[in-house]
Coordinates of C-alpha atoms in Angstrom, one line a residue:
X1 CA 1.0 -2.6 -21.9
X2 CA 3.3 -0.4 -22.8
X3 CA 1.1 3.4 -22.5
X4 CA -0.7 1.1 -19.1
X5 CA 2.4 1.1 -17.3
X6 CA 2.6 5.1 -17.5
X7 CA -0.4 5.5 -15.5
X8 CA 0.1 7.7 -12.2
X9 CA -1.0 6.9 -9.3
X10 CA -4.3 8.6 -9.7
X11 CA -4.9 7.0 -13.0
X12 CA -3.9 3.7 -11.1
X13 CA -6.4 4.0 -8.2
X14 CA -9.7 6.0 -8.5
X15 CA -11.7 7.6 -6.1
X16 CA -15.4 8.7 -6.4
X17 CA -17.6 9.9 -3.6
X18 CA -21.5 8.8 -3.4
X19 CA -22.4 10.7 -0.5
X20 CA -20.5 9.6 2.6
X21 CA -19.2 6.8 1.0
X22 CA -15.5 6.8 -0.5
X23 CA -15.5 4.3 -3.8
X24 CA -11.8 3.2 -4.5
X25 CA -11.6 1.5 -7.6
X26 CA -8.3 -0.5 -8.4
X27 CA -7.7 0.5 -12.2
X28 CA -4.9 -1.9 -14.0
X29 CA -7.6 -4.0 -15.5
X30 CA -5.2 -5.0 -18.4
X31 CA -2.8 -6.2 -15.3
X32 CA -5.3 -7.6 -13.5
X33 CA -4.6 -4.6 -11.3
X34 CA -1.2 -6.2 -10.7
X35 CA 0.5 -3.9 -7.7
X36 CA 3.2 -1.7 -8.7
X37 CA 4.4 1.6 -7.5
X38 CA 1.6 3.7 -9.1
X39 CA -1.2 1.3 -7.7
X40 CA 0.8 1.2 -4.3
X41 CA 1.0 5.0 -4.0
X42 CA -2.8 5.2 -4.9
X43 CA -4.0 3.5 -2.9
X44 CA -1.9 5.5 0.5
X45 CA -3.1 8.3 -1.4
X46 CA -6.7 6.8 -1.4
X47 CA -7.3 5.7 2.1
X48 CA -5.1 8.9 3.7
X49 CA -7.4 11.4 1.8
X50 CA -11.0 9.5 3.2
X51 CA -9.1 9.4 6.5
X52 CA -8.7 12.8 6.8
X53 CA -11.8 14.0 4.9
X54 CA -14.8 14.3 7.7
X55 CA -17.1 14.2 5.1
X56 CA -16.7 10.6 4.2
X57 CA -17.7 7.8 6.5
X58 CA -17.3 4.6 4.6
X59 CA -14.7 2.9 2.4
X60 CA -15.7 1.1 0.1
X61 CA -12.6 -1.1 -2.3
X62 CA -13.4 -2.1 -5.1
X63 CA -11.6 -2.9 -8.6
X64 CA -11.8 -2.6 -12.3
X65 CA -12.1 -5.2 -15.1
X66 CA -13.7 -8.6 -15.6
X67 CA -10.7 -11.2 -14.8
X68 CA -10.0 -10.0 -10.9
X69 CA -9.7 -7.9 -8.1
X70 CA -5.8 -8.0 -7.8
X71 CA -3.5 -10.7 -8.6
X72 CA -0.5 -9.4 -6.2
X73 CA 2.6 -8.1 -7.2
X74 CA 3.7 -7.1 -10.9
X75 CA 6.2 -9.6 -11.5
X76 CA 7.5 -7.7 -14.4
X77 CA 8.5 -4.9 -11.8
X78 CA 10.7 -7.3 -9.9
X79 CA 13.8 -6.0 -9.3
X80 CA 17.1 -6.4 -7.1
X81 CA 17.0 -3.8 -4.5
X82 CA 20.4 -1.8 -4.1
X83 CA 20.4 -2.3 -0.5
X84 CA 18.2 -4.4 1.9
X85 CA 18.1 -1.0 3.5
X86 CA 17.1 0.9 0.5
X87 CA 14.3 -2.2 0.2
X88 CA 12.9 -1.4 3.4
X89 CA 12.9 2.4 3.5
X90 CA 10.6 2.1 0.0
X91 CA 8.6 -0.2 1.8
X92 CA 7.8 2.6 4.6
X93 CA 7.1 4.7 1.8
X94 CA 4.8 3.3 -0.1
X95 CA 2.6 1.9 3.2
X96 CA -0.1 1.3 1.8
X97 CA -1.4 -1.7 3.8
X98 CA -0.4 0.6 6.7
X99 CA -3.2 3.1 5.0
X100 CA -5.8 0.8 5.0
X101 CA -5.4 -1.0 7.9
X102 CA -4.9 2.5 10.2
X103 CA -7.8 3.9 8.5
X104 CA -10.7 4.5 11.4
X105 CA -13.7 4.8 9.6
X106 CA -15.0 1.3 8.3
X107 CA -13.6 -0.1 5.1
X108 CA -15.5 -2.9 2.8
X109 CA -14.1 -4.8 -0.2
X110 CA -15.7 -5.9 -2.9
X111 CA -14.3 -8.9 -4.3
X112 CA -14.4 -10.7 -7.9
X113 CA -12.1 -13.1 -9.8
X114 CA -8.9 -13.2 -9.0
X115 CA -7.6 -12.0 -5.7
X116 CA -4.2 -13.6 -5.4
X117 CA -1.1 -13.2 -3.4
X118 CA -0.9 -8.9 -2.1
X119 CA -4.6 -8.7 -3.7
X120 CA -5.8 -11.1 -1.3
X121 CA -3.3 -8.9 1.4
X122 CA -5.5 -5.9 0.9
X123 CA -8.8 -7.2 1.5
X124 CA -7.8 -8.8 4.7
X125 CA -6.4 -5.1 5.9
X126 CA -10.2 -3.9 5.4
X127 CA -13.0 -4.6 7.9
X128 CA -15.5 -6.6 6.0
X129 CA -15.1 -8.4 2.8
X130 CA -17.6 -9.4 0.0
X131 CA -17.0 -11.3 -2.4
X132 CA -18.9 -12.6 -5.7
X133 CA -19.1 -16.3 -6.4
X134 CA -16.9 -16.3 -8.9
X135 CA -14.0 -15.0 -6.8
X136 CA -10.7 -17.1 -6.0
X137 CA -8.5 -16.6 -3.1
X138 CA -5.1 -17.6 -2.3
X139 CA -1.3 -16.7 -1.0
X140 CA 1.2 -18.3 -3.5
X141 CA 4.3 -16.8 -2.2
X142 CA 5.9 -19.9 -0.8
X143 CA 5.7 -21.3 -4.1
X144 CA 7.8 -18.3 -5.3
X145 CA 10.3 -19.0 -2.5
X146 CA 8.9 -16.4 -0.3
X147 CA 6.4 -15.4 2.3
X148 CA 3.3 -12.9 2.4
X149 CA 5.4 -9.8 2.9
X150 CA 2.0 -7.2 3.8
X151 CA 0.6 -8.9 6.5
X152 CA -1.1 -11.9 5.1
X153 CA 0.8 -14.3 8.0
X154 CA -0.7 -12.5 10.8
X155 CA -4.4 -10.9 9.7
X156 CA -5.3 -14.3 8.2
X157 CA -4.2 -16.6 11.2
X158 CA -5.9 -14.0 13.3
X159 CA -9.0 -14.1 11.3
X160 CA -9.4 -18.5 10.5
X161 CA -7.3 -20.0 13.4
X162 CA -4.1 -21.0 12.9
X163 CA -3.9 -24.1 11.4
X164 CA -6.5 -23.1 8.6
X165 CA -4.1 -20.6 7.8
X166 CA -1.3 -22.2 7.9
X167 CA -2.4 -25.3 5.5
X168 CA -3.6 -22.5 3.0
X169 CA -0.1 -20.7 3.3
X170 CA 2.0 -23.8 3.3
X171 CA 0.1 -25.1 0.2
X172 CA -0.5 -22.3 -1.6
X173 CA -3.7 -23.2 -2.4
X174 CA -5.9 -21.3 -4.5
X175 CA -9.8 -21.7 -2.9
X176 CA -12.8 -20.7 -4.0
X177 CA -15.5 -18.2 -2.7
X178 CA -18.1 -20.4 -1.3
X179 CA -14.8 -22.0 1.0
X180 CA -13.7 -18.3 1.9
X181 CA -17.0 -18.1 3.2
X182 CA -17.4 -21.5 5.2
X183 CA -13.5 -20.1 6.0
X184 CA -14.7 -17.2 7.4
X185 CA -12.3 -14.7 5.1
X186 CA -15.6 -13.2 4.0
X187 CA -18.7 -12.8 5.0
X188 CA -21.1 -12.6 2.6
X189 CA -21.1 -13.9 -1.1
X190 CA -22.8 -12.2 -4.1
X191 CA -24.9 -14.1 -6.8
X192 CA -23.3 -11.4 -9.6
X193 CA -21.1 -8.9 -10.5
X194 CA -23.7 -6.3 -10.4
X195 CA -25.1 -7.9 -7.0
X196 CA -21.8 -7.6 -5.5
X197 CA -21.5 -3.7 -6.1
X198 CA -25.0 -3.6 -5.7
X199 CA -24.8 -5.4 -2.0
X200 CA -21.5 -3.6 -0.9
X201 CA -22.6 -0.2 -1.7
X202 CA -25.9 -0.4 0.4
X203 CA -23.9 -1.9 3.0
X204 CA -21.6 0.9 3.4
X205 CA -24.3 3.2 2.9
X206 CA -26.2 1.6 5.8
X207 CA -23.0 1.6 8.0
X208 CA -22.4 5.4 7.4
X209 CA -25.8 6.6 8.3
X210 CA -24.9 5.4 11.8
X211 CA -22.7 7.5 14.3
X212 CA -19.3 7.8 12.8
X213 CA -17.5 8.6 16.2
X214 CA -19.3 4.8 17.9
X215 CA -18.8 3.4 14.5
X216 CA -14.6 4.5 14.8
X217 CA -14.9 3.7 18.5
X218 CA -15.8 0.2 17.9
X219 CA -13.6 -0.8 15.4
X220 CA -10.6 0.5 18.1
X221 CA -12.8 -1.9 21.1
X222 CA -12.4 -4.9 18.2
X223 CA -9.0 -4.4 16.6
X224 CA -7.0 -2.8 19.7
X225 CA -8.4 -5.5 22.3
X226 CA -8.0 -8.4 19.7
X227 CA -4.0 -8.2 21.0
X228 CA -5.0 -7.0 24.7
X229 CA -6.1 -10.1 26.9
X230 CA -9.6 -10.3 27.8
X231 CA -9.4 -7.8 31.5
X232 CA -7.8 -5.1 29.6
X233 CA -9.9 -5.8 26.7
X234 CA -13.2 -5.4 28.7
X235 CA -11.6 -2.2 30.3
X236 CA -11.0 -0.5 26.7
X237 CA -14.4 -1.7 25.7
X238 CA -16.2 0.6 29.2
X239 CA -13.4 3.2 28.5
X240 CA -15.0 3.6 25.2
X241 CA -18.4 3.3 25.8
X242 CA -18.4 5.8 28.9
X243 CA -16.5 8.3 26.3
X244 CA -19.6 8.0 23.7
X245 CA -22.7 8.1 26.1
X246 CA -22.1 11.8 26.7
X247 CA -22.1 12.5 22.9
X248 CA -24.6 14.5 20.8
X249 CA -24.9 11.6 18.5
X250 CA -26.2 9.2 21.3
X251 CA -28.1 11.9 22.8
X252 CA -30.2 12.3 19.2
X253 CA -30.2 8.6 19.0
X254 CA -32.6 8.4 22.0
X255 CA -34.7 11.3 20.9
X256 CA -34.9 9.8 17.4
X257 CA -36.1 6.8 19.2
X258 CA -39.0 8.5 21.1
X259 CA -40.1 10.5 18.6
X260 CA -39.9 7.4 16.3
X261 CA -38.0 8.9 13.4
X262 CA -34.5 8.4 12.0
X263 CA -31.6 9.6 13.7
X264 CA -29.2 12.4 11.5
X265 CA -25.3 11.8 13.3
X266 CA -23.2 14.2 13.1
X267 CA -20.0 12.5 14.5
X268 CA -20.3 15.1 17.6

């Protein structure tokens, strides 16, 4: 462990491009690809730079290594902050929930073994999640005498209900894939390893040959009015649509249509 923990944060957190999809690959397999800083700042680094790149239309998270996606925090990086100000000023800088969650384009994870405590944090930030059906889910903190600290007590209640969420927060629970899925926390399951890289590339592949300026606008009609009440949700969803029907991209939509060929968006 001792030349793993060196890694930087670009050793930590990988990123490859397959056309316009962004790969991010987790990379502490020894760890379990534990979170500490150099993970933490990867991944802000990450999800900023396919943010800003207009090249890349799809996210697509993913880890390293055969025993799990993420198990949460490196407990052997625990430490007593100087101040609880000092704690949360490193917390602002090393946002990277914030980074995936703010991230416009749509994001996917890919999801095996272990995906514990901040792991499982991170894949509810993204959009859609797949998982392979030997994946196990859970938020533990209570049993550490604490709570999910990166959003995991209000995406999941947002995402199962409530109660669902509060009996797997209370517990501590560790579940299994085929519940996430009956759960809803994902939405679709993967026979295999390779299936599951296999299925959630050519699902972000399908997703970014379609108009990346609808494909941003709808994920701000869906996550913006989820906290607006239904008459000023249906007023951003119009707002929204009126803004795209004067586009390029839907105007080449409905040639492509006539001519019966495939569209090319440009995001104009």
């Amino acid at each position: 462990m001792g030349a793993e923990q060196t890694l930087t944060s670009e050793d930590a957190v990988t990123i490859e491009r397959k056309g316009a999809v962004a790969i991010v690959t987790l990379n502490r397999p020894d760890a379990i690809n534990a979170l500490n800083d150099a993970l933490r700042a990867g991944l802000t680094r990450a999800f900023r730079d396919a943010e800003t790149d207009p090249e890349i239309r799809v996210v697509l998270l993913r880890a390293a290594g055969d025993r799990g996606f993420c198990v949460g925090a490196d407990i052997k990086e625990f430490r007593a902050p100087a101040s609880l100000v000092a704690a949360r000023r490193g917390d602002s800088e090393r946002a990277y929930i914030d980074a995936i969650g703010r991230t416009t384009k749509p994001t996917i994870a890919a999801i095996h073994g272990f995906c514990l405590g901040g792991g499982f944090e991170i894949v509810l930030a993204c959009d859609v999640r797949i998982a392979c059906d030997d994946a196990v889910f859970g938020l533990p903190e209570l049993n550490l005498a604490l709570i999910p600290g990166s959003g995991g007590t209000q995406r999941l209640p947002r995402l199962i209900g409530v109660g669902r969420a509060l009996d797997l927060m209370l517990t501590g629970r560790r579940f299994a894939a085929a519940e996430a899925l009956q759960l809803g926390v994902v939405t679709r399951l993967a026979p295999s390893r390779d299936a599951l890289f296999e299925q959630a590339l050519a699902l972000a592949e399908d997703i970014a040959g379609k108009s990346p300026t609808a494909a941003a606008y709808l994920k701000e009609a869906v996550l913006s009015g989820a906290d607006l009440d239904l008459r000023d949700g249906l007023i951003l969803e119009r707002n929204l649509f009126t803004l795209l029907m004067s586009t390029e991209d839907r105007l080449q939509a409905a040639a492509a249509f006539r001519e019966k060929r495939k569209p090319v968006f440009t995001g104009q």
